[in-house]
Amino acid sequence: MSSRQNPPPSRASQGHEHAPTNPSGLRQSYNASSYASLGEAASRRDSPPLSPTSPPLNVHDDAVPSLALAGPSTPRRGAPAHATESTALLSGELDFREHVHDGPCNHGTFSPRPASPTASLHADSHAQSDSESDSFIPSMDGMLSGLSSNSHKGWKKQWASRMKSKKMSTSSVLAERHGIKDSGLMYLSYYLPVLVWAREYSWSYFKGDFVAALTVAGMYVPMALSLADSLAHVPPINGLYSFVLNPLVYALLGSCPAMIVGPEAAGSLLVGTVIKSTVDRGNGDDDDAVLHAQLCGIVAGMAGAMVFVAGVARLGFMDSVLSRPFLRGFISAIGVVIAVDQLIPELGLSRLAEDNGVGHGSSVEKLRFIFGNLDHVHALTFGVACTSFVVIMVCREIKRRLQPRYPGVAYVPDRFIVVVLSVVMAYWFEWEKAGVAVLGKVEAASGHLFTFQWPFKLSNMTHIRDATSTSFLIALLGFFESSVAAKSLNGNTAFAGIQLSPNRELVALGAANLVGACFMSLPAFGGYGRSKVNRSTGGKTPMSSIILSILTLICILFLLPYLYYLPKPVLSSLISVVAWSLIEECPHDISFFLRIRAWQELGLMMVILLSTIFFSLSFGMAIGVGLSFLQVIRHSTRPRIQILGRIPGTNRFENAESNPDRLEFIEGCLIVKIPEPLTFANTGELKTRLRRLELYGTSLAHPALPRLRREDSNHNIIFDIHGVTSLDGSGTQVLEEIVRDYRERGVRIFFSRIPAPDSDVWRLMERSGIIELAGGMDHFVDDVHEALKMTEVQEIGEPGRA
């Protein structure tokens, strides 16, 4: 590192008889419009000004030796100590920003470089270690070493100090400096939010939580029965399990107090596809309730395990992997599939569909079956379903219009009222004898409530392999919807000590589904609709989720016998309302993408929608996920290197491809900016892109064109690597090959805005030999303008130059 900060004197620093008085004026500037006259200008060895508008730069004779100082600038000792508008909130000794390099830097290629003092943590530690004995870094080192090395503190404290992460250790130092008690309970409360809200909970919250839980239970407990029976094809009680176990676990671990966890239409439908595919392969029957419940637990357990592992591995950014067009196309396709599926029981054609084997076909096949058997429609069944659907949709619209003026309408459990009335009417008018299908006896498949069954037994390995891909999609869609709901509901939280964290959300949702899977519940994730109802009706704390679990448990223990006469067409109408809500946002997105001419997004939506409708949900899922990941890979593997041009009359450089006629190029120099980290993902085409810049001066030119730039225009290559904040082994190898190839061709290489000498990027460049290949420390400078002056100095110093 010392060689990096104190480089050997360059040829220019030793003094050369041909060193120019004004080095920055040696190279001729030209722009795109004057490219044709470059040949005549290049033949002259005199030195015209930078541009017709460029003022002569007053560079003194002692400025050339200073070019050899490729190391970082040191802060001025005479820097003002008083606070200004640019002073950080914390002092320089608490500056935790990532410094790519020391010295003045404004983190921009195209802006002036003010000579402001550096307040970096490293610079302060070196500059003040001689004069200040209470420097921050030595004190931190002493504290951290004391935590781990003092054996007299006991093995418990030593073990706790070793278990602390880097952030925890830094937080301990900050807490001690500010007089805050640093305890293990503080960190435990962050990972277990129940320790925060349970300690601060008061009875003033209970009324709102109870009313909210009662309202959500009245609206969504019947929905859980519908999702289990109509979509997932499992016993209805398994849908209620997901409202007993999952909200309870999430209330203890979740970081969004207003979130209500429960089964969703998309996840339930995907569970149904796994069950149907298992039956199609001959591994079970349509009437095998025990097998269906076991498959439900396996799918929920797989999804929960994937989400939990993703949270432990800190993959909370995964909600950004799937694009909005994919999600909208897939959710709309699910809505269409659900609507078509529910038409069969709503028309009273369920028995006929089973006899013809239509239940496992595509949506197009089901529509063909429906239109071909309209003469077999059961009138009373269709009337009950249609009436229920219309009543729920009308109440939904009335509540939407009145809620801004009368918030109390949100408390009306319209769906619960429809369910109760339908049960009473079915019993009173004996609809079952008239041919209307009813729910019947609701019981667990095993005959016992809350039967524990571990989903990952060796005997279930065949089912686990078959359900892996579907479970992955359930986990991905469930976490995405939960993330959207959590971000929308995070404001106005009752507890300031609970902070929303995507990684902790993954852990909480995964743990909730793992617990629910042990009792064969449906997969359950956070839903924006019911969470919004919960908050709007008074729910502010996770206690509303606990009360919801208790109310659902009471329903399972005491109210299930009264649901015997619940008409199945009513359950189907509840699901049709959900399907309508999934589809109704699609026209808005389509019109938006049409307005902005986003043909790629529209194409992705249409491909997913059509493949799902005409083939199957699994096929549409595979197509959508595959195309989305291809887009992500294509975006991440494309190098974004730029060729830079100078703004006339300044020392500022911009992307030359954006406005080539306004910028001027430097004779004999190719200035390339690498604005991103170099990894194995984006270095595959780096050589090809650089070659295009050499040949054409732009990466937009088609490679079929003949060479447009002369060979001597690339005699000096200047890399602006300020954006290369990280470098892996593959990127280092490619960069070394590029530098080696240029040197073998006689091209001079310079690197500007170099990383800090203690950074991983610099160490990799040093170990790989890139520094030595480029020509030593003299070829690593602080900015592009300094690199241009170095090209002039070295060109004059070459043998045969005069």
PDB file of N, CA, C and O in Angstrom, residues 240-297:
ATOM      1  N   LEU A 240     -59.930 -23.011   6.905  1.00  0.00           N
ATOM      2  CA  LEU A 240     -60.056 -22.335   8.199  1.00  0.00           C
ATOM      3  C   LEU A 240     -58.786 -22.467   9.027  1.00  0.00           C
ATOM      4  O   LEU A 240     -58.459 -21.586   9.820  1.00  0.00           O
ATOM      5  N   TYR A 241     -58.068 -23.590   8.878  1.00  0.00           N
ATOM      6  CA  TYR A 241     -56.809 -23.747   9.615  1.00  0.00           C
ATOM      7  C   TYR A 241     -55.839 -22.592   9.313  1.00  0.00           C
ATOM      8  O   TYR A 241     -55.092 -22.148  10.191  1.00  0.00           O
ATOM      9  N   SER A 242     -55.835 -22.143   8.062  1.00  0.00           N
ATOM     10  CA  SER A 242     -54.897 -21.073   7.687  1.00  0.00           C
ATOM     11  C   SER A 242     -55.270 -19.735   8.304  1.00  0.00           C
ATOM     12  O   SER A 242     -54.454 -18.815   8.289  1.00  0.00           O
ATOM     13  N   PHE A 243     -56.480 -19.599   8.851  1.00  0.00           N
ATOM     14  CA  PHE A 243     -56.866 -18.397   9.588  1.00  0.00           C
ATOM     15  C   PHE A 243     -56.707 -18.571  11.095  1.00  0.00           C
ATOM     16  O   PHE A 243     -56.941 -17.627  11.838  1.00  0.00           O
ATOM     17  N   VAL A 244     -56.341 -19.781  11.525  1.00  0.00           N
ATOM     18  CA  VAL A 244     -56.095 -20.025  12.946  1.00  0.00           C
ATOM     19  C   VAL A 244     -54.605 -19.959  13.260  1.00  0.00           C
ATOM     20  O   VAL A 244     -54.171 -19.271  14.196  1.00  0.00           O
ATOM     21  N   LEU A 245     -53.791 -20.665  12.473  1.00  0.00           N
ATOM     22  CA  LEU A 245     -52.376 -20.829  12.788  1.00  0.00           C
ATOM     23  C   LEU A 245     -51.499 -19.726  12.202  1.00  0.00           C
ATOM     24  O   LEU A 245     -50.657 -19.153  12.895  1.00  0.00           O
ATOM     25  N   ASN A 246     -51.704 -19.425  10.933  1.00  0.00           N
ATOM     26  CA  ASN A 246     -50.791 -18.496  10.255  1.00  0.00           C
ATOM     27  C   ASN A 246     -50.851 -17.071  10.816  1.00  0.00           C
ATOM     28  O   ASN A 246     -49.799 -16.459  11.041  1.00  0.00           O
ATOM     29  N   PRO A 247     -52.031 -16.484  11.042  1.00  0.00           N
ATOM     30  CA  PRO A 247     -52.035 -15.143  11.640  1.00  0.00           C
ATOM     31  C   PRO A 247     -51.423 -15.104  13.028  1.00  0.00           C
ATOM     32  O   PRO A 247     -50.800 -14.097  13.411  1.00  0.00           O
ATOM     33  N   LEU A 248     -51.566 -16.184  13.785  1.00  0.00           N
ATOM     34  CA  LEU A 248     -51.000 -16.222  15.133  1.00  0.00           C
ATOM     35  C   LEU A 248     -49.479 -16.173  15.084  1.00  0.00           C
ATOM     36  O   LEU A 248     -48.841 -15.406  15.825  1.00  0.00           O
ATOM     37  N   VAL A 249     -48.871 -16.978  14.208  1.00  0.00           N
ATOM     38  CA  VAL A 249     -47.410 -16.983  14.107  1.00  0.00           C
ATOM     39  C   VAL A 249     -46.908 -15.654  13.545  1.00  0.00           C
ATOM     40  O   VAL A 249     -45.904 -15.100  14.025  1.00  0.00           O
ATOM     41  N   TYR A 250     -47.614 -15.122  12.553  1.00  0.00           N
ATOM     42  CA  TYR A 250     -47.162 -13.851  11.979  1.00  0.00           C
ATOM     43  C   TYR A 250     -47.258 -12.718  13.000  1.00  0.00           C
ATOM     44  O   TYR A 250     -46.427 -11.808  12.988  1.00  0.00           O
ATOM     45  N   ALA A 251     -48.251 -12.752  13.877  1.00  0.00           N
ATOM     46  CA  ALA A 251     -48.367 -11.706  14.895  1.00  0.00           C
ATOM     47  C   ALA A 251     -47.152 -11.673  15.809  1.00  0.00           C
ATOM     48  O   ALA A 251     -46.790 -10.615  16.338  1.00  0.00           O
ATOM     49  N   LEU A 252     -46.508 -12.810  15.982  1.00  0.00           N
ATOM     50  CA  LEU A 252     -45.328 -12.868  16.854  1.00  0.00           C
ATOM     51  C   LEU A 252     -44.053 -12.445  16.129  1.00  0.00           C
ATOM     52  O   LEU A 252     -43.142 -11.890  16.755  1.00  0.00           O
ATOM     53  N   LEU A 253     -43.976 -12.686  14.825  1.00  0.00           N
ATOM     54  CA  LEU A 253     -42.722 -12.483  14.102  1.00  0.00           C
ATOM     55  C   LEU A 253     -42.789 -11.371  13.059  1.00  0.00           C
ATOM     56  O   LEU A 253     -41.740 -10.883  12.635  1.00  0.00           O
ATOM     57  N   GLY A 254     -43.971 -10.987  12.613  1.00  0.00           N
ATOM     58  CA  GLY A 254     -44.098 -10.038  11.514  1.00  0.00           C
ATOM     59  C   GLY A 254     -43.732  -8.620  11.902  1.00  0.00           C
ATOM     60  O   GLY A 254     -43.843  -8.219  13.062  1.00  0.00           O
ATOM     61  N   SER A 255     -43.298  -7.855  10.906  1.00  0.00           N
ATOM     62  CA  SER A 255     -42.877  -6.471  11.142  1.00  0.00           C
ATOM     63  C   SER A 255     -43.885  -5.445  10.650  1.00  0.00           C
ATOM     64  O   SER A 255     -43.596  -4.258  10.658  1.00  0.00           O
ATOM     65  N   CYS A 256     -45.064  -5.883  10.196  1.00  0.00           N
ATOM     66  CA  CYS A 256     -46.131  -4.968   9.779  1.00  0.00           C
ATOM     67  C   CYS A 256     -47.332  -5.219  10.686  1.00  0.00           C
ATOM     68  O   CYS A 256     -48.060  -6.200  10.493  1.00  0.00           O
ATOM     69  N   PRO A 257     -47.582  -4.373  11.681  1.00  0.00           N
ATOM     70  CA  PRO A 257     -48.626  -4.665  12.678  1.00  0.00           C
ATOM     71  C   PRO A 257     -50.028  -4.809  12.101  1.00  0.00           C
ATOM     72  O   PRO A 257     -50.836  -5.577  12.636  1.00  0.00           O
ATOM     73  N   ALA A 258     -50.355  -4.090  11.034  1.00  0.00           N
ATOM     74  CA  ALA A 258     -51.716  -4.120  10.495  1.00  0.00           C
ATOM     75  C   ALA A 258     -51.951  -5.249   9.500  1.00  0.00           C
ATOM     76  O   ALA A 258     -53.071  -5.397   9.020  1.00  0.00           O
ATOM     77  N   MET A 259     -50.938  -6.022   9.185  1.00  0.00           N
ATOM     78  CA  MET A 259     -51.071  -7.072   8.171  1.00  0.00           C
ATOM     79  C   MET A 259     -51.912  -8.241   8.699  1.00  0.00           C
ATOM     80  O   MET A 259     -51.751  -8.681   9.820  1.00  0.00           O
ATOM     81  N   ILE A 260     -52.814  -8.732   7.836  1.00  0.00           N
ATOM     82  CA  ILE A 260     -53.611  -9.917   8.128  1.00  0.00           C
ATOM     83  C   ILE A 260     -53.205 -11.003   7.132  1.00  0.00           C
ATOM     84  O   ILE A 260     -53.301 -10.817   5.921  1.00  0.00           O
ATOM     85  N   VAL A 261     -52.739 -12.123   7.662  1.00  0.00           N
ATOM     86  CA  VAL A 261     -52.269 -13.236   6.840  1.00  0.00           C
ATOM     87  C   VAL A 261     -53.406 -14.236   6.676  1.00  0.00           C
ATOM     88  O   VAL A 261     -54.114 -14.562   7.643  1.00  0.00           O
ATOM     89  N   GLY A 262     -53.584 -14.724   5.464  1.00  0.00           N
ATOM     90  CA  GLY A 262     -54.638 -15.691   5.193  1.00  0.00           C
ATOM     91  C   GLY A 262     -54.484 -16.287   3.808  1.00  0.00           C
ATOM     92  O   GLY A 262     -53.583 -15.914   3.039  1.00  0.00           O
ATOM     93  N   PRO A 263     -55.352 -17.227   3.438  1.00  0.00           N
ATOM     94  CA  PRO A 263     -55.265 -17.866   2.119  1.00  0.00           C
ATOM     95  C   PRO A 263     -55.634 -16.897   1.018  1.00  0.00           C
ATOM     96  O   PRO A 263     -56.438 -15.989   1.206  1.00  0.00           O
ATOM     97  N   GLU A 264     -55.034 -17.096  -0.160  1.00  0.00           N
ATOM     98  CA  GLU A 264     -55.278 -16.254  -1.324  1.00  0.00           C
ATOM     99  C   GLU A 264     -55.799 -17.105  -2.467  1.00  0.00           C
ATOM    100  O   GLU A 264     -55.575 -18.323  -2.517  1.00  0.00           O
ATOM    101  N   ALA A 265     -56.482 -16.441  -3.401  1.00  0.00           N
ATOM    102  CA  ALA A 265     -57.070 -17.155  -4.538  1.00  0.00           C
ATOM    103  C   ALA A 265     -55.994 -17.788  -5.415  1.00  0.00           C
ATOM    104  O   ALA A 265     -56.128 -18.938  -5.845  1.00  0.00           O
ATOM    105  N   ALA A 266     -54.915 -17.030  -5.689  1.00  0.00           N
ATOM    106  CA  ALA A 266     -53.875 -17.555  -6.571  1.00  0.00           C
ATOM    107  C   ALA A 266     -53.207 -18.788  -5.963  1.00  0.00           C
ATOM    108  O   ALA A 266     -53.034 -19.824  -6.630  1.00  0.00           O
ATOM    109  N   GLY A 267     -52.832 -18.703  -4.684  1.00  0.00           N
ATOM    110  CA  GLY A 267     -52.201 -19.842  -4.044  1.00  0.00           C
ATOM    111  C   GLY A 267     -53.116 -21.041  -3.941  1.00  0.00           C
ATOM    112  O   GLY A 267     -52.689 -22.187  -4.129  1.00  0.00           O
ATOM    113  N   SER A 268     -54.408 -20.803  -3.648  1.00  0.00           N
ATOM    114  CA  SER A 268     -55.356 -21.907  -3.551  1.00  0.00           C
ATOM    115  C   SER A 268     -55.559 -22.582  -4.903  1.00  0.00           C
ATOM    116  O   SER A 268     -55.640 -23.817  -4.989  1.00  0.00           O
ATOM    117  N   LEU A 269     -55.617 -21.772  -5.950  1.00  0.00           N
ATOM    118  CA  LEU A 269     -55.770 -22.350  -7.286  1.00  0.00           C
ATOM    119  C   LEU A 269     -54.563 -23.186  -7.664  1.00  0.00           C
ATOM    120  O   LEU A 269     -54.689 -24.253  -8.283  1.00  0.00           O
ATOM    121  N   LEU A 270     -53.372 -22.726  -7.295  1.00  0.00           N
ATOM    122  CA  LEU A 270     -52.162 -23.486  -7.603  1.00  0.00           C
ATOM    123  C   LEU A 270     -52.110 -24.795  -6.800  1.00  0.00           C
ATOM    124  O   LEU A 270     -51.598 -25.804  -7.296  1.00  0.00           O
ATOM    125  N   VAL A 271     -52.614 -24.784  -5.569  1.00  0.00           N
ATOM    126  CA  VAL A 271     -52.726 -26.035  -4.815  1.00  0.00           C
ATOM    127  C   VAL A 271     -53.648 -26.997  -5.549  1.00  0.00           C
ATOM    128  O   VAL A 271     -53.382 -28.214  -5.651  1.00  0.00           O
ATOM    129  N   GLY A 272     -54.742 -26.458  -6.089  1.00  0.00           N
ATOM    130  CA  GLY A 272     -55.658 -27.303  -6.848  1.00  0.00           C
ATOM    131  C   GLY A 272     -55.020 -27.901  -8.086  1.00  0.00           C
ATOM    132  O   GLY A 272     -55.317 -29.047  -8.459  1.00  0.00           O
ATOM    133  N   THR A 273     -54.116 -27.161  -8.738  1.00  0.00           N
ATOM    134  CA  THR A 273     -53.434 -27.717  -9.918  1.00  0.00           C
ATOM    135  C   THR A 273     -52.522 -28.874  -9.536  1.00  0.00           C
ATOM    136  O   THR A 273     -52.394 -29.855 -10.291  1.00  0.00           O
ATOM    137  N   VAL A 274     -51.874 -28.775  -8.374  1.00  0.00           N
ATOM    138  CA  VAL A 274     -51.026 -29.889  -7.915  1.00  0.00           C
ATOM    139  C   VAL A 274     -51.877 -31.121  -7.649  1.00  0.00           C
ATOM    140  O   VAL A 274     -51.514 -32.249  -8.032  1.00  0.00           O
ATOM    141  N   ILE A 275     -53.016 -30.927  -7.014  1.00  0.00           N
ATOM    142  CA  ILE A 275     -53.895 -32.065  -6.716  1.00  0.00           C
ATOM    143  C   ILE A 275     -54.434 -32.672  -8.005  1.00  0.00           C
ATOM    144  O   ILE A 275     -54.468 -33.910  -8.166  1.00  0.00           O
ATOM    145  N   LYS A 276     -54.828 -31.834  -8.962  1.00  0.00           N
ATOM    146  CA  LYS A 276     -55.338 -32.356 -10.230  1.00  0.00           C
ATOM    147  C   LYS A 276     -54.261 -33.124 -11.000  1.00  0.00           C
ATOM    148  O   LYS A 276     -54.528 -34.183 -11.572  1.00  0.00           O
ATOM    149  N   SER A 277     -53.044 -32.588 -11.009  1.00  0.00           N
ATOM    150  CA  SER A 277     -51.972 -33.285 -11.730  1.00  0.00           C
ATOM    151  C   SER A 277     -51.636 -34.606 -11.067  1.00  0.00           C
ATOM    152  O   SER A 277     -51.295 -35.591 -11.744  1.00  0.00           O
ATOM    153  N   THR A 278     -51.718 -34.662  -9.737  1.00  0.00           N
ATOM    154  CA  THR A 278     -51.476 -35.924  -9.038  1.00  0.00           C
ATOM    155  C   THR A 278     -52.532 -36.957  -9.394  1.00  0.00           C
ATOM    156  O   THR A 278     -52.226 -38.147  -9.621  1.00  0.00           O
ATOM    157  N   VAL A 279     -53.785 -36.527  -9.466  1.00  0.00           N
ATOM    158  CA  VAL A 279     -54.859 -37.440  -9.846  1.00  0.00           C
ATOM    159  C   VAL A 279     -54.700 -37.881 -11.296  1.00  0.00           C
ATOM    160  O   VAL A 279     -54.917 -39.059 -11.638  1.00  0.00           O
ATOM    161  N   ASP A 280     -54.301 -36.952 -12.166  1.00  0.00           N
ATOM    162  CA  ASP A 280     -54.124 -37.299 -13.576  1.00  0.00           C
ATOM    163  C   ASP A 280     -53.028 -38.348 -13.771  1.00  0.00           C
ATOM    164  O   ASP A 280     -53.098 -39.151 -14.716  1.00  0.00           O
ATOM    165  N   ARG A 281     -52.013 -38.331 -12.915  1.00  0.00           N
ATOM    166  CA  ARG A 281     -50.929 -39.310 -13.038  1.00  0.00           C
ATOM    167  C   ARG A 281     -51.307 -40.659 -12.438  1.00  0.00           C
ATOM    168  O   ARG A 281     -50.497 -41.588 -12.452  1.00  0.00           O
ATOM    169  N   GLY A 282     -52.491 -40.737 -11.880  1.00  0.00           N
ATOM    170  CA  GLY A 282     -52.943 -42.003 -11.313  1.00  0.00           C
ATOM    171  C   GLY A 282     -52.483 -42.268  -9.905  1.00  0.00           C
ATOM    172  O   GLY A 282     -52.546 -43.411  -9.432  1.00  0.00           O
ATOM    173  N   ASN A 283     -52.023 -41.217  -9.197  1.00  0.00           N
ATOM    174  CA  ASN A 283     -51.540 -41.396  -7.827  1.00  0.00           C
ATOM    175  C   ASN A 283     -52.620 -41.127  -6.790  1.00  0.00           C
ATOM    176  O   ASN A 283     -52.316 -41.029  -5.593  1.00  0.00           O
ATOM    177  N   GLY A 284     -53.862 -41.009  -7.200  1.00  0.00           N
ATOM    178  CA  GLY A 284     -54.939 -40.761  -6.256  1.00  0.00           C
ATOM    179  C   GLY A 284     -56.262 -40.621  -6.977  1.00  0.00           C
ATOM    180  O   GLY A 284     -56.324 -40.662  -8.218  1.00  0.00           O
ATOM    181  N   ASP A 285     -57.324 -40.433  -6.192  1.00  0.00           N
ATOM    182  CA  ASP A 285     -58.664 -40.273  -6.740  1.00  0.00           C
ATOM    183  C   ASP A 285     -59.189 -38.883  -6.418  1.00  0.00           C
ATOM    184  O   ASP A 285     -58.706 -38.206  -5.504  1.00  0.00           O
ATOM    185  N   ASP A 286     -60.232 -38.477  -7.165  1.00  0.00           N
ATOM    186  CA  ASP A 286     -60.846 -37.179  -6.919  1.00  0.00           C
ATOM    187  C   ASP A 286     -61.535 -37.116  -5.559  1.00  0.00           C
ATOM    188  O   ASP A 286     -61.733 -36.030  -5.002  1.00  0.00           O
ATOM    189  N   ASP A 287     -61.910 -38.251  -4.992  1.00  0.00           N
ATOM    190  CA  ASP A 287     -62.638 -38.286  -3.729  1.00  0.00           C
ATOM    191  C   ASP A 287     -61.750 -38.626  -2.533  1.00  0.00           C
ATOM    192  O   ASP A 287     -62.267 -38.803  -1.412  1.00  0.00           O
ATOM    193  N   ASP A 288     -60.450 -38.698  -2.739  1.00  0.00           N
ATOM    194  CA  ASP A 288     -59.538 -39.059  -1.651  1.00  0.00           C
ATOM    195  C   ASP A 288     -59.193 -37.801  -0.851  1.00  0.00           C
ATOM    196  O   ASP A 288     -58.195 -37.118  -1.109  1.00  0.00           O
ATOM    197  N   ALA A 289     -60.026 -37.463   0.137  1.00  0.00           N
ATOM    198  CA  ALA A 289     -59.842 -36.236   0.911  1.00  0.00           C
ATOM    199  C   ALA A 289     -58.563 -36.269   1.738  1.00  0.00           C
ATOM    200  O   ALA A 289     -57.909 -35.241   1.941  1.00  0.00           O
ATOM    201  N   VAL A 290     -58.182 -37.445   2.223  1.00  0.00           N
ATOM    202  CA  VAL A 290     -56.964 -37.556   3.036  1.00  0.00           C
ATOM    203  C   VAL A 290     -55.735 -37.201   2.201  1.00  0.00           C
ATOM    204  O   VAL A 290     -54.857 -36.436   2.638  1.00  0.00           O
ATOM    205  N   LEU A 291     -55.649 -37.746   0.989  1.00  0.00           N
ATOM    206  CA  LEU A 291     -54.517 -37.438   0.117  1.00  0.00           C
ATOM    207  C   LEU A 291     -54.504 -35.967  -0.258  1.00  0.00           C
ATOM    208  O   LEU A 291     -53.440 -35.336  -0.280  1.00  0.00           O
ATOM    209  N   HIS A 292     -55.676 -35.414  -0.542  1.00  0.00           N
ATOM    210  CA  HIS A 292     -55.734 -34.003  -0.915  1.00  0.00           C
ATOM    211  C   HIS A 292     -55.257 -33.112   0.229  1.00  0.00           C
ATOM    212  O   HIS A 292     -54.548 -32.131  -0.002  1.00  0.00           O
ATOM    213  N   ALA A 293     -55.644 -33.441   1.450  1.00  0.00           N
ATOM    214  CA  ALA A 293     -55.192 -32.654   2.595  1.00  0.00           C
ATOM    215  C   ALA A 293     -53.674 -32.784   2.775  1.00  0.00           C
ATOM    216  O   ALA A 293     -52.982 -31.802   3.088  1.00  0.00           O
ATOM    217  N   GLN A 294     -53.144 -33.985   2.575  1.00  0.00           N
ATOM    218  CA  GLN A 294     -51.693 -34.162   2.687  1.00  0.00           C
ATOM    219  C   GLN A 294     -50.950 -33.367   1.629  1.00  0.00           C
ATOM    220  O   GLN A 294     -49.922 -32.734   1.914  1.00  0.00           O
ATOM    221  N   LEU A 295     -51.458 -33.367   0.399  1.00  0.00           N
ATOM    222  CA  LEU A 295     -50.826 -32.587  -0.662  1.00  0.00           C
ATOM    223  C   LEU A 295     -50.890 -31.098  -0.348  1.00  0.00           C
ATOM    224  O   LEU A 295     -49.939 -30.354  -0.632  1.00  0.00           O
ATOM    225  N   CYS A 296     -51.980 -30.660   0.233  1.00  0.00           N
ATOM    226  CA  CYS A 296     -52.087 -29.254   0.623  1.00  0.00           C
ATOM    227  C   CYS A 296     -51.017 -28.897   1.644  1.00  0.00           C
ATOM    228  O   CYS A 296     -50.362 -27.852   1.534  1.00  0.00           O
ATOM    229  N   GLY A 297     -50.809 -29.772   2.633  1.00  0.00           N
ATOM    230  CA  GLY A 297     -49.767 -29.513   3.622  1.00  0.00           C
ATOM    231  C   GLY A 297     -48.379 -29.547   3.019  1.00  0.00           C
ATOM    232  O   GLY A 297     -47.502 -28.754   3.401  1.00  0.00           O
TER     233      GLY A 297
END
